[in-house]
Amino acid sequence: MNGILRLAVPSLTALFMAAPAHAQQHTVTSGETLDILVFRVPELTRQAVVDVDGQVAFPPLGQIPVAGQTVDQIAALIQERLAGLEIMLDARVTVGLAAVRPIVIGGDVAQPGAIPHVRGMTVRRAIALAGGLGTLRPSRGAADELRAEREALAAELLDRHARLARARAELDNSADLSAEALPEFAGIDHAAVLALANSLLDAARTESEAQKAFLSRDLEIIEDRIGRLGVQRDHQKALVEEQTAELDRYTDMQKRGLTPQTRVSEEYRTLNELQGRLAETEADIADVGRQRENARHELDRHDARRAAALEAEIQTALTEIASLDARMRGATARLAQLGMSGQDEVAVTLYRVTDGQETPIAADESTVLQPGDLVEVELPDSFFGLVPSASLAAAGHAAAVSAGAEQPRKSAQQRANP
């Protein structure tokens, strides 16, 4: 049983540490944190922060340059170096992103600054995490919060559906999940969730097969030991029989006065020693026989325990899906009650570093953000109850235009406190 646990724990850790598809394409940079796992070597598992020189400390390899590489490339580099230094020739390394560069948001938001990046985060969600668009229009702020809540609930709901589909597929020993196995939610990277679910499904199958193979090998070792003990027992029985015959011969000779009593006593002691060794061997055979029964029981019960665990996981996922679905319907209903129609779009400018250059990218509130993005948010005039200047000009309201020129647009502080 201890051997089973030793095999299962690092494998399960690898399951939970598996990097999502977007992380495999993300290039690491300074300030980010990596989760490094060496399979079956827990003392080398650690979190490492990328320093200003783009390196991480990883004993026994020292400093490793990782900046500009994906997590897969970093894992391959560590494996190569461990093998090259003959530290671990068959090392299996998994690297994941524990923390990436934050999103920086500014402009017309309540709390500009840095926000931790979360996979699938949109501009709308970042605005909500930055306190919303202000306090002058409570309905707009409430709507942003509700949109963010609904988006978070949708992400959780998709995750539970993925867990449910994966557990059912594993229980039924069916093929990998298809796109139709998961529901579609706007603004969520459906393909990434599906890829991760299939990765976890493959890993779980591999783990189950490895456990059964381990149990089978353990049983084979026990069977071999029983066979060798049986040969030893047969040999000892033969020695006991030979010694018994020898003792009978010397006993008869002693009765006829042909040998001293001391010789008969020596033969008795030899026979007793041989019989004691035979008894020990038979006790070992009985003990190993019990080990064989335990090993057979564990092997027979493996599939049943696995099925029970999967059924429990399915039931939990179904309960959580029902709860999340109800909460999501509630958020959608509250959002519909706010009447958001007729409002101009918020102007969003996104700056992203590409090939060392910060490049502006056209964006809106549904744009999915990447680590390190800079988001500038600008509210339209209609948000503050002002008529756009273009409309004024088209309508010929020269006086209003003039008044608008004499009274510049109020600052955010003045708008919040008229």
Short mmCIF file of C-alpha atoms in Angstrom, two decimals:
data_model
loop_
_atom_site.label_atom_id
_atom_site.label_comp_id
_atom_site.label_asym_id
_atom_site.label_seq_id
_atom_site.Cartn_x
_atom_site.Cartn_y
_atom_site.Cartn_z
CA MET A 1 0.00 0.00 0.00
CA ASN A 2 2.85 2.41 0.78
CA GLY A 3 4.22 1.83 -2.69
CA ILE A 4 0.84 2.78 -4.14
CA LEU A 5 0.82 6.06 -2.26
CA ARG A 6 4.36 6.86 -3.31
CA LEU A 7 3.36 6.45 -6.93
CA ALA A 8 -0.01 8.20 -6.69
CA VAL A 9 0.91 11.41 -4.87
CA PRO A 10 3.39 12.93 -7.37
CA SER A 11 1.24 11.80 -10.28
CA LEU A 12 -1.81 13.55 -8.86
CA THR A 13 0.31 16.63 -8.24
CA ALA A 14 1.26 16.56 -11.92
CA LEU A 15 -2.41 16.47 -12.81
CA PHE A 16 -3.22 19.61 -10.90
CA MET A 17 -0.12 21.35 -12.10
CA ALA A 18 -0.74 20.69 -15.78
CA ALA A 19 -0.33 23.95 -17.70
CA PRO A 20 -3.31 25.16 -19.77
CA ALA A 21 -2.93 25.66 -23.50
CA HIS A 22 -2.51 29.43 -23.28
CA ALA A 23 0.26 29.04 -20.65
CA GLN A 24 2.19 26.72 -22.97
CA GLN A 25 2.39 29.55 -25.55
CA HIS A 26 3.06 32.33 -23.03
CA THR A 27 6.67 33.48 -22.86
CA VAL A 28 8.00 33.94 -19.35
CA THR A 29 9.43 37.25 -18.21
CA SER A 30 10.86 38.86 -15.06
CA GLY A 31 8.59 39.05 -12.01
CA GLU A 32 6.53 35.98 -12.89
CA THR A 33 6.39 32.88 -10.69
CA LEU A 34 6.87 29.33 -11.94
CA ASP A 35 5.69 26.06 -10.40
CA ILE A 36 8.39 23.44 -11.06
CA LEU A 37 7.65 19.74 -10.43
CA VAL A 38 10.10 16.86 -10.87
CA PHE A 39 8.08 13.66 -11.06
CA ARG A 40 8.61 11.40 -8.04
CA VAL A 41 11.21 13.78 -6.55
CA PRO A 42 9.15 15.99 -4.18
CA GLU A 43 12.22 17.61 -2.66
CA LEU A 44 12.92 19.31 -6.01
CA THR A 45 9.35 20.61 -6.39
CA ARG A 46 9.25 24.36 -5.76
CA GLN A 47 7.95 27.76 -6.78
CA ALA A 48 10.58 30.00 -8.35
CA VAL A 49 10.35 33.72 -9.12
CA VAL A 50 11.97 34.97 -12.33
CA ASP A 51 14.52 37.61 -11.29
CA VAL A 52 15.39 40.86 -13.09
CA ASP A 53 17.97 39.00 -15.17
CA GLY A 54 15.34 36.57 -16.44
CA GLN A 55 16.65 33.63 -14.38
CA VAL A 56 15.30 31.32 -11.69
CA ALA A 57 17.18 29.53 -8.94
CA PHE A 58 16.75 25.75 -9.12
CA PRO A 59 19.10 23.61 -7.03
CA PRO A 60 21.09 21.58 -7.93
CA LEU A 61 21.37 23.34 -11.31
CA GLY A 62 21.86 26.85 -9.92
CA GLN A 63 20.57 29.79 -11.99
CA ILE A 64 18.59 28.86 -15.12
CA PRO A 65 17.82 31.44 -17.85
CA VAL A 66 14.07 31.27 -18.60
CA ALA A 67 13.03 34.71 -19.89
CA GLY A 68 11.48 34.58 -23.36
CA GLN A 69 10.74 30.84 -23.17
CA THR A 70 7.46 28.95 -22.78
CA VAL A 71 6.82 26.64 -19.84
CA ASP A 72 7.30 23.60 -22.12
CA GLN A 73 10.69 24.89 -23.25
CA ILE A 74 11.73 25.54 -19.65
CA ALA A 75 10.66 22.03 -18.61
CA ALA A 76 12.67 20.55 -21.49
CA LEU A 77 15.71 22.67 -20.54
CA ILE A 78 15.63 21.47 -16.91
CA GLN A 79 15.24 17.85 -18.01
CA GLU A 80 18.16 18.23 -20.41
CA ARG A 81 20.42 19.76 -17.76
CA LEU A 82 19.52 17.16 -15.13
CA ALA A 83 20.37 14.42 -17.62
CA GLY A 84 23.49 16.20 -18.90
CA LEU A 85 24.93 16.47 -15.40
CA GLU A 86 23.96 12.82 -14.79
CA ILE A 87 21.86 13.92 -11.80
CA MET A 88 18.67 12.34 -13.13
CA LEU A 89 18.91 10.58 -16.47
CA ASP A 90 15.16 9.87 -16.68
CA ALA A 91 13.83 13.08 -15.10
CA ARG A 92 10.23 14.07 -15.92
CA VAL A 93 9.71 17.77 -15.33
CA THR A 94 6.48 19.80 -15.43
CA VAL A 95 6.53 23.60 -15.33
CA GLY A 96 3.45 25.77 -14.81
CA LEU A 97 2.70 29.45 -14.35
CA ALA A 98 1.85 30.22 -10.71
CA ALA A 99 1.70 33.99 -11.21
CA VAL A 100 2.08 36.13 -14.33
CA ARG A 101 2.48 39.84 -14.97
CA PRO A 102 -0.50 41.85 -13.74
CA ILE A 103 -2.88 43.90 -15.85
CA VAL A 104 -2.47 47.67 -15.46
CA ILE A 105 -5.66 49.68 -15.90
CA GLY A 106 -6.06 53.46 -15.94
CA GLY A 107 -8.30 56.23 -17.18
CA ASP A 108 -11.95 56.59 -16.16
CA VAL A 109 -12.05 53.83 -13.56
CA ALA A 110 -12.63 54.17 -9.84
CA GLN A 111 -9.39 52.50 -8.73
CA PRO A 112 -6.68 52.61 -11.41
CA GLY A 113 -3.65 50.41 -10.88
CA ALA A 114 -2.40 46.84 -11.21
CA ILE A 115 -4.78 43.86 -11.21
CA PRO A 116 -3.69 40.20 -11.00
CA HIS A 117 -4.20 38.50 -14.35
CA VAL A 118 -6.63 35.58 -14.49
CA ARG A 119 -6.97 33.27 -17.48
CA GLY A 120 -9.76 34.47 -19.77
CA MET A 121 -10.01 37.91 -18.12
CA THR A 122 -11.80 40.48 -20.30
CA VAL A 123 -11.61 44.28 -20.27
CA ARG A 124 -15.09 44.33 -18.74
CA ARG A 125 -13.98 42.19 -15.84
CA ALA A 126 -10.83 44.26 -15.33
CA ILE A 127 -12.98 47.42 -15.15
CA ALA A 128 -15.16 45.79 -12.52
CA LEU A 129 -12.12 44.76 -10.47
CA ALA A 130 -10.87 48.35 -10.73
CA GLY A 131 -14.00 49.55 -8.95
CA GLY A 132 -16.17 50.16 -11.99
CA LEU A 133 -16.56 53.27 -14.12
CA GLY A 134 -17.46 55.68 -11.31
CA THR A 135 -20.30 56.64 -9.00
CA LEU A 136 -22.27 59.11 -11.14
CA ARG A 137 -24.29 56.34 -12.79
CA PRO A 138 -25.01 53.66 -10.18
CA SER A 139 -26.88 51.61 -12.78
CA ARG A 140 -23.80 51.45 -15.01
CA GLY A 141 -21.55 50.43 -12.11
CA ALA A 142 -24.07 47.84 -10.97
CA ALA A 143 -24.28 46.51 -14.51
CA ASP A 144 -20.52 46.17 -14.71
CA GLU A 145 -20.49 44.28 -11.44
CA LEU A 146 -23.27 42.02 -12.62
CA ARG A 147 -21.53 41.40 -15.94
CA ALA A 148 -18.34 40.51 -14.09
CA GLU A 149 -20.29 38.27 -11.73
CA ARG A 150 -22.04 36.57 -14.62
CA GLU A 151 -18.74 36.13 -16.45
CA ALA A 152 -17.13 34.62 -13.34
CA LEU A 153 -20.11 32.33 -12.86
CA ALA A 154 -19.93 31.27 -16.51
CA ALA A 155 -16.24 30.41 -16.09
CA GLU A 156 -17.00 28.37 -12.97
CA LEU A 157 -19.94 26.70 -14.69
CA LEU A 158 -17.83 25.70 -17.67
CA ASP A 159 -15.18 24.34 -15.31
CA ARG A 160 -17.77 22.17 -13.52
CA HIS A 161 -19.16 20.94 -16.84
CA ALA A 162 -15.60 20.01 -17.85
CA ARG A 163 -15.11 18.10 -14.59
CA LEU A 164 -18.42 16.32 -15.08
CA ALA A 165 -17.66 15.36 -18.68
CA ARG A 166 -14.14 14.23 -17.78
CA ALA A 167 -15.33 12.08 -14.86
CA ARG A 168 -18.03 10.46 -16.98
CA ALA A 169 -15.59 9.76 -19.80
CA GLU A 170 -13.09 8.24 -17.36
CA LEU A 171 -15.80 6.13 -15.72
CA ASP A 172 -17.06 4.86 -19.10
CA ASN A 173 -13.52 4.44 -20.52
CA SER A 174 -14.65 6.47 -23.53
CA ALA A 175 -12.56 8.50 -25.96
CA ASP A 176 -11.32 12.04 -25.46
CA LEU A 177 -13.91 14.77 -25.02
CA SER A 178 -15.17 16.53 -28.14
CA ALA A 179 -16.17 20.19 -28.42
CA GLU A 180 -19.83 19.16 -28.12
CA ALA A 181 -19.19 17.78 -24.63
CA LEU A 182 -19.01 21.29 -23.12
CA PRO A 183 -21.49 24.19 -23.32
CA GLU A 184 -20.48 27.45 -24.98
CA PHE A 185 -20.18 30.66 -22.93
CA ALA A 186 -19.42 34.04 -24.48
CA GLY A 187 -16.05 35.54 -23.59
CA ILE A 188 -14.53 32.26 -22.33
CA ASP A 189 -11.75 30.33 -24.05
CA HIS A 190 -13.74 27.14 -24.66
CA ALA A 191 -10.90 25.44 -26.55
CA ALA A 192 -8.44 25.94 -23.67
CA VAL A 193 -10.87 24.45 -21.14
CA LEU A 194 -11.53 21.48 -23.44
CA ALA A 195 -7.80 20.91 -23.99
CA LEU A 196 -7.12 20.98 -20.25
CA ALA A 197 -10.00 18.57 -19.57
CA ASN A 198 -8.61 16.12 -22.13
CA SER A 199 -5.12 16.50 -20.67
CA LEU A 200 -6.43 15.69 -17.19
CA LEU A 201 -8.42 12.76 -18.60
CA ASP A 202 -5.31 11.29 -20.26
CA ALA A 203 -3.28 11.83 -17.10
CA ALA A 204 -5.91 10.11 -14.94
CA ARG A 205 -5.98 7.11 -17.27
CA THR A 206 -2.21 6.90 -17.26
CA GLU A 207 -2.18 7.09 -13.47
CA SER A 208 -4.78 4.33 -13.14
CA GLU A 209 -2.87 2.06 -15.51
CA ALA A 210 0.37 2.78 -13.65
CA GLN A 211 -1.23 1.86 -10.31
CA LYS A 212 -2.59 -1.41 -11.69
CA ALA A 213 0.78 -2.22 -13.22
CA PHE A 214 2.45 -1.52 -9.87
CA LEU A 215 0.00 -3.79 -8.05
CA SER A 216 0.55 -6.53 -10.64
CA ARG A 217 4.33 -6.27 -10.31
CA ASP A 218 4.01 -6.39 -6.51
CA LEU A 219 1.92 -9.56 -6.80
CA GLU A 220 4.47 -11.12 -9.17
CA ILE A 221 7.28 -10.41 -6.69
CA ILE A 222 5.29 -12.02 -3.87
CA GLU A 223 4.51 -15.08 -6.03
CA ASP A 224 8.19 -15.44 -6.87
CA ARG A 225 9.14 -15.23 -3.19
CA ILE A 226 6.58 -17.90 -2.30
CA GLY A 227 8.03 -20.14 -5.00
CA ARG A 228 11.57 -19.70 -3.69
CA LEU A 229 10.46 -20.31 -0.12
CA GLY A 230 8.69 -23.47 -1.29
CA VAL A 231 11.92 -24.79 -2.81
CA GLN A 232 13.75 -23.92 0.41
CA ARG A 233 11.11 -25.71 2.48
CA ASP A 234 11.34 -28.87 0.33
CA HIS A 235 15.12 -28.87 0.71
CA GLN A 236 14.85 -28.46 4.48
CA LYS A 237 12.28 -31.24 4.70
CA ALA A 238 14.69 -33.54 2.87
CA LEU A 239 17.46 -32.59 5.32
CA VAL A 240 15.17 -33.28 8.28
CA GLU A 241 14.27 -36.70 6.85
CA GLU A 242 17.95 -37.53 6.24
CA GLN A 243 18.87 -36.36 9.75
CA THR A 244 16.03 -38.38 11.26
CA ALA A 245 17.32 -41.50 9.53
CA GLU A 246 20.85 -40.71 10.67
CA LEU A 247 19.64 -40.27 14.27
CA ASP A 248 17.84 -43.62 14.14
CA ARG A 249 21.02 -45.27 12.88
CA TYR A 250 23.18 -43.81 15.66
CA THR A 251 20.56 -44.59 18.27
CA ASP A 252 20.58 -48.23 17.19
CA MET A 253 24.39 -48.29 17.25
CA GLN A 254 24.41 -46.77 20.75
CA LYS A 255 22.06 -49.48 21.99
CA ARG A 256 24.52 -52.07 20.70
CA GLY A 257 27.42 -50.26 22.33
CA LEU A 258 29.03 -49.28 19.05
CA THR A 259 28.92 -45.48 19.59
CA PRO A 260 28.87 -43.21 22.66
CA GLN A 261 25.78 -41.39 23.92
CA THR A 262 27.39 -38.01 23.15
CA ARG A 263 27.29 -38.74 19.46
CA VAL A 264 23.56 -39.50 19.66
CA SER A 265 23.05 -36.21 21.52
CA GLU A 266 24.88 -34.30 18.78
CA GLU A 267 22.61 -35.86 16.17
CA TYR A 268 19.57 -34.80 18.25
CA ARG A 269 20.81 -31.20 18.35
CA THR A 270 21.40 -31.19 14.59
CA LEU A 271 17.90 -32.55 13.99
CA ASN A 272 16.38 -29.90 16.28
CA GLU A 273 18.21 -27.11 14.41
CA LEU A 274 17.00 -28.39 11.05
CA GLN A 275 13.43 -28.70 12.30
CA GLY A 276 13.60 -25.12 13.70
CA ARG A 277 14.76 -23.76 10.35
CA LEU A 278 11.98 -25.67 8.60
CA ALA A 279 9.42 -24.18 11.00
CA GLU A 280 10.75 -20.67 10.33
CA THR A 281 10.49 -21.21 6.58
CA GLU A 282 6.93 -22.48 6.89
CA ALA A 283 6.07 -19.40 9.00
CA ASP A 284 7.61 -17.16 6.29
CA ILE A 285 5.54 -18.93 3.65
CA ALA A 286 2.37 -18.33 5.68
CA ASP A 287 3.25 -14.64 6.17
CA VAL A 288 4.03 -14.11 2.48
CA GLY A 289 0.84 -15.97 1.64
CA ARG A 290 -1.12 -13.36 3.58
CA GLN A 291 0.76 -10.64 1.68
CA ARG A 292 -0.28 -12.31 -1.56
CA GLU A 293 -3.93 -12.29 -0.51
CA ASN A 294 -3.71 -8.59 0.37
CA ALA A 295 -2.06 -7.80 -2.97
CA ARG A 296 -4.73 -9.72 -4.87
CA HIS A 297 -7.44 -7.89 -2.92
CA GLU A 298 -5.92 -4.48 -3.72
CA LEU A 299 -5.68 -5.37 -7.40
CA ASP A 300 -9.27 -6.65 -7.51
CA ARG A 301 -10.57 -3.57 -5.65
CA HIS A 302 -8.68 -0.97 -7.73
CA ASP A 303 -11.34 -0.54 -10.42
CA ALA A 304 -14.18 -0.57 -7.88
CA ARG A 305 -12.59 2.17 -5.75
CA ARG A 306 -11.82 4.21 -8.85
CA ALA A 307 -15.44 3.92 -10.05
CA ALA A 308 -16.77 4.93 -6.61
CA ALA A 309 -14.52 8.01 -6.52
CA LEU A 310 -15.61 9.04 -10.02
CA GLU A 311 -19.28 8.61 -9.18
CA ALA A 312 -18.82 10.83 -6.12
CA GLU A 313 -17.06 13.42 -8.29
CA ILE A 314 -19.93 13.32 -10.80
CA GLN A 315 -22.51 13.85 -8.05
CA THR A 316 -20.57 16.80 -6.63
CA ALA A 317 -20.22 18.37 -10.09
CA LEU A 318 -23.96 18.00 -10.75
CA THR A 319 -24.80 19.72 -7.44
CA GLU A 320 -22.39 22.59 -8.12
CA ILE A 321 -23.67 23.01 -11.68
CA ALA A 322 -27.24 23.36 -10.42
CA SER A 323 -26.17 26.01 -7.87
CA LEU A 324 -24.04 27.98 -10.33
CA ASP A 325 -26.72 27.84 -13.01
CA ALA A 326 -29.29 29.31 -10.61
CA ARG A 327 -26.91 32.10 -9.60
CA MET A 328 -26.12 32.88 -13.23
CA ARG A 329 -29.81 33.11 -14.14
CA GLY A 330 -30.29 35.50 -11.22
CA ALA A 331 -27.42 37.74 -12.34
CA THR A 332 -28.78 37.78 -15.89
CA ALA A 333 -32.25 38.74 -14.66
CA ARG A 334 -30.90 41.57 -12.49
CA LEU A 335 -28.80 42.84 -15.40
CA ALA A 336 -31.86 42.92 -17.66
CA GLN A 337 -33.74 45.01 -15.08
CA LEU A 338 -31.15 47.80 -15.27
CA GLY A 339 -32.09 48.72 -18.86
CA MET A 340 -28.64 49.33 -20.34
CA SER A 341 -29.83 49.98 -23.90
CA GLY A 342 -29.12 53.26 -25.65
CA GLN A 343 -25.73 53.94 -24.03
CA ASP A 344 -22.61 54.70 -26.01
CA GLU A 345 -19.72 52.28 -25.86
CA VAL A 346 -16.82 52.87 -23.50
CA ALA A 347 -13.63 53.73 -25.42
CA VAL A 348 -10.88 51.21 -24.65
CA THR A 349 -7.26 51.47 -25.77
CA LEU A 350 -5.13 48.42 -25.16
CA TYR A 351 -1.32 48.54 -25.17
CA ARG A 352 0.54 45.25 -25.48
CA VAL A 353 4.29 44.61 -25.70
CA THR A 354 5.11 42.72 -28.90
CA ASP A 355 8.72 42.02 -29.89
CA GLY A 356 9.89 44.51 -27.28
CA GLN A 357 7.62 47.30 -28.55
CA GLU A 358 4.44 48.56 -26.86
CA THR A 359 1.75 48.51 -29.54
CA PRO A 360 -1.80 49.91 -29.32
CA ILE A 361 -4.52 47.38 -30.14
CA ALA A 362 -8.17 48.04 -30.94
CA ALA A 363 -10.26 46.69 -28.07
CA ASP A 364 -13.67 46.74 -26.44
CA GLU A 365 -15.12 45.48 -23.18
CA SER A 366 -15.19 41.88 -24.45
CA THR A 367 -11.51 41.78 -25.45
CA VAL A 368 -9.59 39.03 -23.65
CA LEU A 369 -6.50 40.36 -21.89
CA GLN A 370 -3.02 38.92 -21.72
CA PRO A 371 -0.48 39.21 -18.88
CA GLY A 372 1.23 42.61 -18.84
CA ASP A 373 -1.43 44.44 -20.88
CA LEU A 374 -2.01 48.14 -20.22
CA VAL A 375 -5.67 49.19 -20.48
CA GLU A 376 -6.79 52.81 -20.86
CA VAL A 377 -10.51 53.41 -20.36
CA GLU A 378 -12.34 56.55 -21.48
CA LEU A 379 -16.01 57.14 -20.81
CA PRO A 380 -18.19 58.66 -23.56
CA ASP A 381 -19.77 62.07 -23.03
CA SER A 382 -23.20 60.46 -22.84
CA PHE A 383 -22.10 58.69 -19.66
CA PHE A 384 -22.00 62.10 -17.94
CA GLY A 385 -25.26 63.31 -19.44
CA LEU A 386 -23.47 65.42 -22.11
CA VAL A 387 -24.48 65.50 -25.76
CA PRO A 388 -21.56 64.62 -28.08
CA SER A 389 -20.09 67.65 -29.80
CA ALA A 390 -20.58 66.08 -33.24
CA SER A 391 -24.32 65.86 -32.61
CA LEU A 392 -24.39 69.45 -31.45
CA ALA A 393 -22.66 70.65 -34.58
CA ALA A 394 -24.98 68.64 -36.79
CA ALA A 395 -27.99 70.16 -35.03
CA GLY A 396 -26.57 73.67 -35.39
CA HIS A 397 -26.52 74.41 -31.65
CA ALA A 398 -23.80 77.03 -31.85
CA ALA A 399 -24.58 78.48 -28.47
CA ALA A 400 -24.27 75.16 -26.76
CA VAL A 401 -20.98 74.56 -28.53
CA SER A 402 -19.75 77.95 -27.40
CA ALA A 403 -20.82 77.27 -23.83
CA GLY A 404 -19.12 73.96 -23.99
CA ALA A 405 -15.92 75.63 -25.17
CA GLU A 406 -16.03 78.12 -22.30
CA GLN A 407 -16.72 75.39 -19.74
CA PRO A 408 -14.30 72.53 -20.27
CA ARG A 409 -15.38 69.05 -19.38
CA LYS A 410 -15.32 68.56 -15.61
CA SER A 411 -12.73 66.42 -13.99
CA ALA A 412 -13.70 63.05 -12.55
CA GLN A 413 -13.55 64.59 -9.05
CA GLN A 414 -15.90 67.40 -10.01
CA ARG A 415 -18.28 65.02 -11.77
CA ALA A 416 -18.44 62.84 -8.71
CA ASN A 417 -19.05 65.85 -6.43
CA PRO A 418 -21.10 68.53 -8.34
#
